[in-house]
CSV table of C-alpha atoms in Angstrom, one decimal:
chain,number,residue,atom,x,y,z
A,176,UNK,CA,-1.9,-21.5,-10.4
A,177,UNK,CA,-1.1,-22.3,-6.9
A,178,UNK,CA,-3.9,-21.7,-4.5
A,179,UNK,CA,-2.5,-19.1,-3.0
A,180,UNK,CA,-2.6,-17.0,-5.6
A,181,UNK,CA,-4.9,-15.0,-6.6
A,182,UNK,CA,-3.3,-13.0,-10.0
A,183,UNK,CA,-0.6,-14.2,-12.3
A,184,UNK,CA,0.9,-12.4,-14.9
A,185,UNK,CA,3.2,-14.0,-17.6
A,186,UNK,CA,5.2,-12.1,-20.2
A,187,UNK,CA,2.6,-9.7,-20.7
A,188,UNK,CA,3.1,-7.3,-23.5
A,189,UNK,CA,0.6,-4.6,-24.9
A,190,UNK,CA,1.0,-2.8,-28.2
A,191,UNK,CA,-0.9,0.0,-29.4
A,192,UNK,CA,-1.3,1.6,-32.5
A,193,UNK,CA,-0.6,5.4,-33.2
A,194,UNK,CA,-2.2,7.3,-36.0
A,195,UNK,CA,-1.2,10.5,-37.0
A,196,UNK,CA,-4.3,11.3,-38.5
A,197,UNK,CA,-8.0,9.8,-38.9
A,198,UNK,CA,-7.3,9.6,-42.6
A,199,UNK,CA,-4.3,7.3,-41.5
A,200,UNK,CA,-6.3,5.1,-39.5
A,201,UNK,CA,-9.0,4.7,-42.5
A,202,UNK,CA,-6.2,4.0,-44.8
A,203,UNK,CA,-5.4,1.4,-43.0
A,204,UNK,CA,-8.6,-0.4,-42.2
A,205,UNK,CA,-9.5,-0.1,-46.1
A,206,UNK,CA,-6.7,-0.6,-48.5
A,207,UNK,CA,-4.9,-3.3,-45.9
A,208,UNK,CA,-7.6,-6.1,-46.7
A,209,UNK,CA,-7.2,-4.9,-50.2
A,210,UNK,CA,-3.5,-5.6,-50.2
A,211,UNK,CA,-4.3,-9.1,-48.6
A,212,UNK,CA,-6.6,-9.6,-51.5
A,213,UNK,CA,-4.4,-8.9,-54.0
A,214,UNK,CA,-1.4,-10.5,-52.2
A,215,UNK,CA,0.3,-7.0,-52.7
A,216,UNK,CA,3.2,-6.3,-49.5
A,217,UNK,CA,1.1,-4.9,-46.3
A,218,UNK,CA,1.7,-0.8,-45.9
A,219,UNK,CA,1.4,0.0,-42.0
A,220,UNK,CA,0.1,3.8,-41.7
A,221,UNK,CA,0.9,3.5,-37.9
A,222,UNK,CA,3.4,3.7,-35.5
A,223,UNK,CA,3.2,1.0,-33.1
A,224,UNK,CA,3.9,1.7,-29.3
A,225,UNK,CA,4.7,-0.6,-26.8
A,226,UNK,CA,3.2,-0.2,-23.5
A,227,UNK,CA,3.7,-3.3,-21.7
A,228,UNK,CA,6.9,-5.5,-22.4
A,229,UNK,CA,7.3,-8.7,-20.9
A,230,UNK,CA,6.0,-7.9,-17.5
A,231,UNK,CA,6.2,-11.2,-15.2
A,232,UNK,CA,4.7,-10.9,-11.3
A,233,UNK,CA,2.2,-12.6,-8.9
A,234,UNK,CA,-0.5,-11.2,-6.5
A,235,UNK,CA,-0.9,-13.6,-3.4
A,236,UNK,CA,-4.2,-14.1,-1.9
A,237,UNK,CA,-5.4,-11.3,0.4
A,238,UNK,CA,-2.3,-9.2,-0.7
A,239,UNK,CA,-2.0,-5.2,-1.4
A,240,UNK,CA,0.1,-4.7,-4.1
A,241,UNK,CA,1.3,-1.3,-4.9
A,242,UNK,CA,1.9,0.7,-8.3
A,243,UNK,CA,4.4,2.6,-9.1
A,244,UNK,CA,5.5,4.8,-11.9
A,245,UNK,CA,5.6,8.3,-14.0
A,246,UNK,CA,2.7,9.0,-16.2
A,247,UNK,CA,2.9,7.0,-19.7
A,248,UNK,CA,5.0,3.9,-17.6
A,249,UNK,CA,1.8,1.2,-18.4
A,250,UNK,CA,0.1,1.1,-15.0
A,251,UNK,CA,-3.1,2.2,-16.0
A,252,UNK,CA,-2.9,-0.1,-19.5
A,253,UNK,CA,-1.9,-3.1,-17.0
A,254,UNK,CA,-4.6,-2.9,-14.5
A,255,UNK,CA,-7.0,-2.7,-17.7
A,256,UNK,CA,-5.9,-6.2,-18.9
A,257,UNK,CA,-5.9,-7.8,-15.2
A,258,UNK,CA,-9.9,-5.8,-15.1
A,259,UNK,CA,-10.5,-7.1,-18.7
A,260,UNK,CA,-11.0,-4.4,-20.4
A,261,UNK,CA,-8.5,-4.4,-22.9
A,262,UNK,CA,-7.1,-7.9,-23.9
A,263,UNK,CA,-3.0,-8.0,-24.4
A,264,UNK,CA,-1.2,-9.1,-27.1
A,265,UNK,CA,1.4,-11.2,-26.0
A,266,UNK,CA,1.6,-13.3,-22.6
A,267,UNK,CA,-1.5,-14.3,-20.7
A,268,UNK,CA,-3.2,-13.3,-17.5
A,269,UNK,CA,-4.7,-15.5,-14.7
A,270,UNK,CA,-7.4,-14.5,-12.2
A,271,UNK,CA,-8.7,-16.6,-9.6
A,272,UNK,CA,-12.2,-15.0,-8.0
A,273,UNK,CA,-14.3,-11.6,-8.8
A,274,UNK,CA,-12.9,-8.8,-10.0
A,275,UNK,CA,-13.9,-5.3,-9.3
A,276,UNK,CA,-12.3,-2.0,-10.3
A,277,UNK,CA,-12.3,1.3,-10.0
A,278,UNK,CA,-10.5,3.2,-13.0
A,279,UNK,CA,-11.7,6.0,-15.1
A,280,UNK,CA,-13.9,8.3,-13.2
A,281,UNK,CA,-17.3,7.3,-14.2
A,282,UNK,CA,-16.5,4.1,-16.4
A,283,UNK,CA,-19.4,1.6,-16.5
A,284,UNK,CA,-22.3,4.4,-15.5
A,285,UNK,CA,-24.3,5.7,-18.0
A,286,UNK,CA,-24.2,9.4,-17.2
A,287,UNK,CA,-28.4,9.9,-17.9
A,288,UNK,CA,-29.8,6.9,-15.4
A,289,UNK,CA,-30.1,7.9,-12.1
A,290,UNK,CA,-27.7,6.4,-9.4
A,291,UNK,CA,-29.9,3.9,-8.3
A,292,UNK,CA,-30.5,2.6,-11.8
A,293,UNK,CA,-26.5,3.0,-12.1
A,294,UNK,CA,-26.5,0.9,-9.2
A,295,UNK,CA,-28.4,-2.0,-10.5
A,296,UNK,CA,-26.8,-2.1,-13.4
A,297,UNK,CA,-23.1,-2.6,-12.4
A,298,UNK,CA,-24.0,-4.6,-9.8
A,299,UNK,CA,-25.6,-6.9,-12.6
A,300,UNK,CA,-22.5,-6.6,-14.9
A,301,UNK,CA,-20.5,-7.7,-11.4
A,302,UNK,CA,-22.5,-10.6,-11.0
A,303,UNK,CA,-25.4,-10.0,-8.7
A,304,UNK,CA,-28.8,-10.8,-9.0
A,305,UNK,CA,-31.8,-8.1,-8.5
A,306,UNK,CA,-32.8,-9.7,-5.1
A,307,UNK,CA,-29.4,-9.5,-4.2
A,308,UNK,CA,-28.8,-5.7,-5.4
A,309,UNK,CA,-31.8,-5.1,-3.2
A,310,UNK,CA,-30.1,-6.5,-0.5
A,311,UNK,CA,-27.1,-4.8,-0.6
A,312,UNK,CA,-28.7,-1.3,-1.7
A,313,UNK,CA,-29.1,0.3,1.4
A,314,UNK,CA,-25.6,-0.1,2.6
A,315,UNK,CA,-24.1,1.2,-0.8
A,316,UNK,CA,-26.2,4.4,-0.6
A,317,UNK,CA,-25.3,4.8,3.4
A,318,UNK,CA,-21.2,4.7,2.6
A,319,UNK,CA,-22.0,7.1,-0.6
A,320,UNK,CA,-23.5,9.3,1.2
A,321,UNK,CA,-25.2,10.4,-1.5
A,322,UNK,CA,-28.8,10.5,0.4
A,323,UNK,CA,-31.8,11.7,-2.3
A,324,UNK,CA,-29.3,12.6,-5.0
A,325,UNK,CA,-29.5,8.4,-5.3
A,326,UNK,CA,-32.5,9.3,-7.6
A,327,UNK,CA,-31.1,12.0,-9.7
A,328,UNK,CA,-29.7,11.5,-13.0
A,329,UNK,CA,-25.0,11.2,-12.6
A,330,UNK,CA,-25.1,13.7,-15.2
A,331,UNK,CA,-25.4,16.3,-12.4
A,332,UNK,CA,-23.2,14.5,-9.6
A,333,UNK,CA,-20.1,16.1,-9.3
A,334,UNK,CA,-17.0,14.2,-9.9
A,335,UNK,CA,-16.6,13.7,-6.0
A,336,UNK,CA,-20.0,12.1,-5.7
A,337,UNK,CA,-19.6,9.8,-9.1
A,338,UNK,CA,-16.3,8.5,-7.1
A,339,UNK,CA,-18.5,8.4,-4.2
A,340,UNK,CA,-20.7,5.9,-5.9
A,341,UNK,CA,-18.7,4.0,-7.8
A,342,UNK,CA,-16.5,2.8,-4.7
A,343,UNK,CA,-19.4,1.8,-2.8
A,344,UNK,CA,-20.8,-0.6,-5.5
A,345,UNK,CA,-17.0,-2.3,-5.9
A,346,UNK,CA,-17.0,-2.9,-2.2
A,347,UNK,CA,-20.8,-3.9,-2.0
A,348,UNK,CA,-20.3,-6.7,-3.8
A,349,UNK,CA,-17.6,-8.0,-1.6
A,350,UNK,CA,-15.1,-8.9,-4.5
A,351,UNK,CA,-12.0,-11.5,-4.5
A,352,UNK,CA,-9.9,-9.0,-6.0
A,353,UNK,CA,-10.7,-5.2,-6.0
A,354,UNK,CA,-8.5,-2.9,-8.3
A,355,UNK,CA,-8.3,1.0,-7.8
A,356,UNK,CA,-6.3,3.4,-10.0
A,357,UNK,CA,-6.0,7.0,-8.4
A,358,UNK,CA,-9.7,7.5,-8.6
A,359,UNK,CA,-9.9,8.4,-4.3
A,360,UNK,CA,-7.6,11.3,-5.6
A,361,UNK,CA,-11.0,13.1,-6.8
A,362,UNK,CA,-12.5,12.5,-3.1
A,363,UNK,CA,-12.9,14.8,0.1
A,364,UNK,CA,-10.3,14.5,2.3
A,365,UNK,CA,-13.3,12.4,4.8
A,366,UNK,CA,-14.6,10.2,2.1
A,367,UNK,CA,-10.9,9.2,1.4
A,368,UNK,CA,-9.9,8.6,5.0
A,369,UNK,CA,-13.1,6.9,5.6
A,370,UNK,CA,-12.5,4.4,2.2
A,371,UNK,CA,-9.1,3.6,3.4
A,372,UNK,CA,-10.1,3.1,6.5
A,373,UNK,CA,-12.5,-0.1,5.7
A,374,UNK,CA,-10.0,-1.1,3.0
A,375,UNK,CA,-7.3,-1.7,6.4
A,376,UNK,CA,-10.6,-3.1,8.5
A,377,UNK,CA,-13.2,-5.0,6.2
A,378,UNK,CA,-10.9,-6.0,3.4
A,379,UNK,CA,-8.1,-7.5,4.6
A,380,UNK,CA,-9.0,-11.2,2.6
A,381,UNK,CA,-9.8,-9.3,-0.2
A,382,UNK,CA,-6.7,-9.5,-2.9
A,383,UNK,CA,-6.0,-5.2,-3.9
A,384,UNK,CA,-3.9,-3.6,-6.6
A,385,UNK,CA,-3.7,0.2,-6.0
A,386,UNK,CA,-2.3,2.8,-8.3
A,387,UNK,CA,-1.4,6.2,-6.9
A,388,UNK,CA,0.9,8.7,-6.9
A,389,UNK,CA,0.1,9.4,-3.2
A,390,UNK,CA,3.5,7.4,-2.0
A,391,UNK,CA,1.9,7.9,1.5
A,392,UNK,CA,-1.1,6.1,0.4
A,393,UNK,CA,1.1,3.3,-0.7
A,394,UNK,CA,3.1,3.0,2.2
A,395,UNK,CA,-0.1,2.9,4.2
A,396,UNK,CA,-2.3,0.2,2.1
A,397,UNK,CA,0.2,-2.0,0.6
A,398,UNK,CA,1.9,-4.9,1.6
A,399,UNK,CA,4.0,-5.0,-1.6
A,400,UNK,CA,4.9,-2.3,-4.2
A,401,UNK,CA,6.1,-3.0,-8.1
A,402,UNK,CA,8.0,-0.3,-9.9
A,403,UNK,CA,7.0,0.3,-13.7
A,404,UNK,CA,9.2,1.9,-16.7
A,405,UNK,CA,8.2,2.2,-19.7
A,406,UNK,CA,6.2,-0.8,-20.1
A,407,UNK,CA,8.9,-3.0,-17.7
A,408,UNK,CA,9.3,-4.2,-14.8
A,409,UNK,CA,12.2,-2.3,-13.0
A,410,UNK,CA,11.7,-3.5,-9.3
A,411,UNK,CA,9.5,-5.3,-6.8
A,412,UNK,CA,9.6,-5.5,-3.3
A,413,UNK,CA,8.7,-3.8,0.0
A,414,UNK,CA,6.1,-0.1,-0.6
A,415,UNK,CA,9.5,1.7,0.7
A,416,UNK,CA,12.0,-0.2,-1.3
A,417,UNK,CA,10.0,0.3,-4.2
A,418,UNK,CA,9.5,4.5,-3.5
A,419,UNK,CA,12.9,4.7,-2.4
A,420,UNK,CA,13.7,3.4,-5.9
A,421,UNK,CA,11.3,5.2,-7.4
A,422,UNK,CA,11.7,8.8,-5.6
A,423,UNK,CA,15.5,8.0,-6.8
A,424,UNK,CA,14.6,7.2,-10.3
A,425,UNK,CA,12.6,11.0,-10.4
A,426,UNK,CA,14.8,12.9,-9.2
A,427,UNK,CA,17.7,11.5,-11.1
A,428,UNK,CA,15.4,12.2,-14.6
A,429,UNK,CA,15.1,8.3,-15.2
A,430,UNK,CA,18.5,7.2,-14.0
A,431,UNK,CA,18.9,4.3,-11.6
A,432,UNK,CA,21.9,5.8,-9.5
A,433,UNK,CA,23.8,2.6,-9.8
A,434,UNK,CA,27.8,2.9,-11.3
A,435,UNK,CA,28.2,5.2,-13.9
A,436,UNK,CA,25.5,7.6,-14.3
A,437,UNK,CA,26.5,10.5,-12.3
A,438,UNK,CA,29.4,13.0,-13.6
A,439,UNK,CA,33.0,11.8,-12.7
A,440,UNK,CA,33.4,15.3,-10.4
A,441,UNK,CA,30.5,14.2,-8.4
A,442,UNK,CA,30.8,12.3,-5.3
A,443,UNK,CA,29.1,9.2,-5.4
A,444,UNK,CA,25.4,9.1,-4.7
A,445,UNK,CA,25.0,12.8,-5.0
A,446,UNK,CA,22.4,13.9,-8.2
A,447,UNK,CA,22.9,17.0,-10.0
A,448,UNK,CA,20.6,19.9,-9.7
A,449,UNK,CA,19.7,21.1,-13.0
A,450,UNK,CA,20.8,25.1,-14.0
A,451,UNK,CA,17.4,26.0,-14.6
A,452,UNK,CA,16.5,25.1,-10.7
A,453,UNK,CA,18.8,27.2,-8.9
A,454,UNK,CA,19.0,31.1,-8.9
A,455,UNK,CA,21.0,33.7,-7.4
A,456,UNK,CA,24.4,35.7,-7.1
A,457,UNK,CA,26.5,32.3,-7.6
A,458,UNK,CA,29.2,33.3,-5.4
A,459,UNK,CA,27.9,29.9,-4.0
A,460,UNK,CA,26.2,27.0,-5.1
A,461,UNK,CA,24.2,24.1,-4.6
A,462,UNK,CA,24.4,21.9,-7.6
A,463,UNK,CA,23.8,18.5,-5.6
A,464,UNK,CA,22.3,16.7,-3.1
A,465,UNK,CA,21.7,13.3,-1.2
A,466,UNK,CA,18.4,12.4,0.8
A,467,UNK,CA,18.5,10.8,4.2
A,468,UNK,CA,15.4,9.8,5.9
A,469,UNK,CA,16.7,7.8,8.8
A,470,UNK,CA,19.6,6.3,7.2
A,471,UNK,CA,17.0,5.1,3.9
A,472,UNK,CA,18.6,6.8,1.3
A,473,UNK,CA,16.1,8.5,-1.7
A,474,UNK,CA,13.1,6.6,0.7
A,475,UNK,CA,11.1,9.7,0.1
A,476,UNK,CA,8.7,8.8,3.2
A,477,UNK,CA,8.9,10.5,6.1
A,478,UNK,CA,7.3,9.6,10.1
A,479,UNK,CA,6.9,11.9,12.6
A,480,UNK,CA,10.6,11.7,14.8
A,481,UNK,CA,11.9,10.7,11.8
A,482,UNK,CA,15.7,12.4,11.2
A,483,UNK,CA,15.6,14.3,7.9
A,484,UNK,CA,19.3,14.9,6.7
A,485,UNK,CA,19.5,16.8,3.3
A,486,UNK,CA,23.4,16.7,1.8
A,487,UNK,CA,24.2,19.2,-0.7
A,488,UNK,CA,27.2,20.0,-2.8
A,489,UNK,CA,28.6,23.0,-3.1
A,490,UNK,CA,30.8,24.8,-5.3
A,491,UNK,CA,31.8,28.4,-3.7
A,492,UNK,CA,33.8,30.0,-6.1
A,493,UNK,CA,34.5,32.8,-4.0
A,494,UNK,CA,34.8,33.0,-0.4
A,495,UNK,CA,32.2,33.8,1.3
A,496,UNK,CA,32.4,34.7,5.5
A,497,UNK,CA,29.2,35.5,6.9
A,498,UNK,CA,27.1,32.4,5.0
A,499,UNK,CA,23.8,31.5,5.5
A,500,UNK,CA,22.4,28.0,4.3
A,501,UNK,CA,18.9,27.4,5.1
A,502,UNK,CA,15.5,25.3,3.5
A,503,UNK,CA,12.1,26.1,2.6
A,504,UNK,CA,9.1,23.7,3.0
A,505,UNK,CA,5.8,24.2,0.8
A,506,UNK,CA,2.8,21.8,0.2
A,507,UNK,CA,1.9,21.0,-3.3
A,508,UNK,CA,-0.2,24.2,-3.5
A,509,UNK,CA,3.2,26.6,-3.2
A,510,UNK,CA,1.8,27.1,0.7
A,511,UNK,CA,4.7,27.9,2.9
A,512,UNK,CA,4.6,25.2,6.2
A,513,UNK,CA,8.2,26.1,7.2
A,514,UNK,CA,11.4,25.7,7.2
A,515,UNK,CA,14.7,27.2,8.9
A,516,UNK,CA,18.4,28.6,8.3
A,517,UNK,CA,21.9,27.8,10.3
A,518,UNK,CA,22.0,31.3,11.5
A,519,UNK,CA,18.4,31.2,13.2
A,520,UNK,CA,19.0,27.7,14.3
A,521,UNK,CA,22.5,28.5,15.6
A,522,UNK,CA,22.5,32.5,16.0
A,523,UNK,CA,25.9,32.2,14.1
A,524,UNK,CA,27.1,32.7,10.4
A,525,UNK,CA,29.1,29.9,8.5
A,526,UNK,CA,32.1,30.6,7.0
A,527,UNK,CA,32.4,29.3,3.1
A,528,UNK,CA,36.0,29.1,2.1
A,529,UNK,CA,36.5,28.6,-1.8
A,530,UNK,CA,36.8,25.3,-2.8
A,531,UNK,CA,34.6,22.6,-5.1
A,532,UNK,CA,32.5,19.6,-4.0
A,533,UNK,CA,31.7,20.9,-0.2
A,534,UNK,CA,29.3,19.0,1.5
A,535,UNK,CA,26.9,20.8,3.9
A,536,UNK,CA,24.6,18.4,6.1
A,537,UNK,CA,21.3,19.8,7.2
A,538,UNK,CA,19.3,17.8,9.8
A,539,UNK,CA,16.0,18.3,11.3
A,540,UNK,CA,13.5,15.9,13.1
A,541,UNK,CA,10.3,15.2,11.0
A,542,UNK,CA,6.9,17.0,12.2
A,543,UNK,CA,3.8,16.0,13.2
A,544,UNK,CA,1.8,17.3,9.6
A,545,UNK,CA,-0.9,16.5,8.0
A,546,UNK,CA,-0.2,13.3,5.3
A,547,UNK,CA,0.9,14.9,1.9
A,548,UNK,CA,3.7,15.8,-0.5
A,549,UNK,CA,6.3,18.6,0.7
A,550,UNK,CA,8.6,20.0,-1.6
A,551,UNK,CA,11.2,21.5,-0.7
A,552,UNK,CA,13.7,24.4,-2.0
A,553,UNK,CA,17.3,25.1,-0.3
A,554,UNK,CA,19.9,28.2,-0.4
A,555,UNK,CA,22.8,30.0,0.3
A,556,UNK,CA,23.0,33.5,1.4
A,557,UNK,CA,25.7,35.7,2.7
A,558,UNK,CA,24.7,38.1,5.8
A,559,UNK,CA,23.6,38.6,9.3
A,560,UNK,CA,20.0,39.2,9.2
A,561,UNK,CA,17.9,35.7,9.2
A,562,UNK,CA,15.3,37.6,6.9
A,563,UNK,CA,17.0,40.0,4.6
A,564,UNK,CA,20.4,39.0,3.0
A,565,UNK,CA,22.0,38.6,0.1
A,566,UNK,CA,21.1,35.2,-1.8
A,567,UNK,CA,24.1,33.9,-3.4
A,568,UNK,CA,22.0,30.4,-4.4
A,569,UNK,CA,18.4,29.4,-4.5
A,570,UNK,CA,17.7,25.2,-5.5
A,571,UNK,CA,14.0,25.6,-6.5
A,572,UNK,CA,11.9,22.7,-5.9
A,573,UNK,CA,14.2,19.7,-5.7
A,574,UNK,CA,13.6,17.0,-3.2
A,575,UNK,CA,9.9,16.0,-2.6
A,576,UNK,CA,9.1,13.9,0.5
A,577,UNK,CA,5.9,12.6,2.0
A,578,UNK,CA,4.5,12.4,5.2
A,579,UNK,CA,3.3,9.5,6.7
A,580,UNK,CA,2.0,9.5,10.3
A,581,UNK,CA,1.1,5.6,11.2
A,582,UNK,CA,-2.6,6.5,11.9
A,583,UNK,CA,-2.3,9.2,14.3
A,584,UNK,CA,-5.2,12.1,13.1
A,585,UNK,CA,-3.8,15.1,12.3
A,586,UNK,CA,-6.4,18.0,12.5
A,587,UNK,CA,-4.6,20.8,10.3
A,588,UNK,CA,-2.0,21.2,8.3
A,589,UNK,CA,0.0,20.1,11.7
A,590,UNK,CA,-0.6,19.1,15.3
A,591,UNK,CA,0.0,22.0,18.1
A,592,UNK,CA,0.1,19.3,21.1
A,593,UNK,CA,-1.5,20.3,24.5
A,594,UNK,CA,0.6,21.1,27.1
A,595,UNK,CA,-2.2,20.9,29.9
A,596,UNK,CA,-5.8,20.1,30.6
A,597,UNK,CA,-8.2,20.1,33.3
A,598,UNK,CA,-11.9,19.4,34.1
A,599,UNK,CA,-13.7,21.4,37.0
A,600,UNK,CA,-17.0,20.1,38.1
């Protein structure tokens, strides 16, 4: 490898074998050296699955590489080979320096020593000697924070604490390359910001491969994102390339959005909402939509100032002349934030005439909130009271969009600004 790089990955490919019961699996661990012996044909009871297929990239030194992909696509499986845990069975991988990584809550501790026994373990399975454990033991039970539960058995840490722990040993022994797969998902909201925070600072020589579905947390830490599918390699390039491609990829039920895979009545770019997601008297309804987010189509990320505009398509099949079309924000929880219509924006109704593929355009300018996933739901009613009308269309749940805000604390859900201050001796 070049000396610039720190990881290489060549035609990596990971198969796994699926049993569908233990007598399967003994089946085949007994009577297939027995076939062998006897030079009788071999008899797989398995399926095989493939979870990595020919997966080609490079890490540069000192680089953030991001991870994305749905459940099942191979990122955990992939940053297990690159930690050596699990060796692959095609292609190779290269490493140049230490390698630390934080996957499975509570891998590598042995749930009845006590942390600091914990402690002095991995750090010996990481490379360091006892004199320099000591050394270093100190500072990894200041960042924990763990204070005297350092002596008590993990067993009764919660899973916070454990994740606690383990990050501060990965970062304690200052690695060349430190790996992380969702595992600060388990941590307080403080212990998270505070661990990003000397990732950005401390680490910036230090080669990291992140996995998360926290596409805020991506866009933050990462200088680089890769897009898994199934095993492949469906994109690499910039964090927001990457989610725009991804956030597309989701919401279009694994299609790409490229020529062909929306239906011929739809206007290009537009992806159908399914029937199960909307609702209502169906007068009116939405059954697609585009995502703007400052001209970044399907980018899913969102600044503070940032223009939203949310496209949908309608199909009214009967006129209807006092309409109402409005959105709904709520965190991942189901909490309302807010949200807004055209006739309390505008004090005016719309008028729908009848007609197929109608495009309604809702802007808004992106709020100062807190960093997290906002779903959001749209409608249609018919009326002229902004809280009780008729609702000819609900779309349940159907864009998702993340809120990034470039460092700037946010100190509830969102940021009331001050509109004066003053200081009287």
């Amino acid at each position: 490898m070049s000396s610039d790089t720190a990881i290489r990955v060549s035609h990596l490919g990971k198969n796994f074998h699926i049993y569908a019961s233990p007598r399967a699996r003994i089946k085949q661990y007994v009577t297939a050296p027995l076939r062998r012996l006897f030079g009788l044909q071999q008899k797989p009871y398995y399926k095989e699955f493939r979870a990595l297929d020919d997966l080609s990239f490079t890490v540069k030194q000192g680089e953030s590489l991001g991870i994305l992909g749905r459940n099942g696509a191979g990122k955990s499986t992939l940053l297990q080979i690159i930690s050596g845990t699990l060796t692959p069975t095609t292609g190779s991988v290269e490493i140049t320096g230490r390698v630390a990584a934080l996957l499975e809550l509570g891998s590598g501790f042995n749930l009845e020593f006590t942390g600091r026994e914990n402690v002095y373990m991995n750090c010996s399975l990481l490379g360091l000697s006892t004199k320099q454990t000591q050394a270093c033991l100190q500072t990894i039970i200041d960042f924990s924070e763990i204070g005297e539960f350092i002596d008590q058995p993990v067993k009764t840490y919660s899973s916070g604490m454990l994740m606690r722990l383990a990050f501060s040993v990965q970062i304690a022994v200052e690695p060349d390359i430190l790996i992380i797969d969702e595992a600060l998902a388990v941590g307080d909201v403080f212990f998270m910001a505070k661990c990003i925070d000397f990732m950005k600072t401390r680490m910036q020589h230090t080669t990291r491969i992140f996995v998360s579905h926290d596409h805020a947390a991506v866009a933050n830490l990462c200088d680089r994102a890769i897009f898994l599918d199934h095993g492949t390699l469906r994109m690499s390039g910039t964090p927001l390339e990457c989610i725009e491609a991804y956030t597309r990829f989701v919401h279009n039920d694994g299609n790409t959005g490229e020529e062909g895979t929306y239906d011929t009545d739809f206007p290009k770019g537009f992806i159908r909402i399914p029937v199960n997601k909307r609702g209502g008297k169906s007068n009116a309804i939405i059954k697609g939509f585009r995502l703007f987010i400052e001209e970044r189509a399907f980018s899913g990320i969102a600044y503070p100032g940032d223009t939203v505009n949310v496209q949908l398509l309608l199909d009214v099949h009967h006129a209807v002349a006092q309409g109402i079309i409005g959105y709904f924000c709520r965190d991942v929880f189901g909490n309302p934030i807010f949200g807004e219509t055209t006739l309390s924006s505008f004090a005016r109704t719309v008028a729908l005439p009848q007609g197929n593929n109608m495009i309604a355009s809702l802007k808004w300018t992106w709020p100062e909130v807190k960093e997290d996933n906002y779903i959001f739901t749209f409608g249609i009613g018919s009326g002229t009271d902004p809280l009780f009308h008729n609702i000819e269309c609900w779309s349940n749940n159907i864009i998702t969009i993340q809120s990034v805000t470039r460092g700037k604390a946010v100190h509830g859900r969102f940021n009331c600004p001050l509109t004066e201050f003053e200081l009287h001796a």
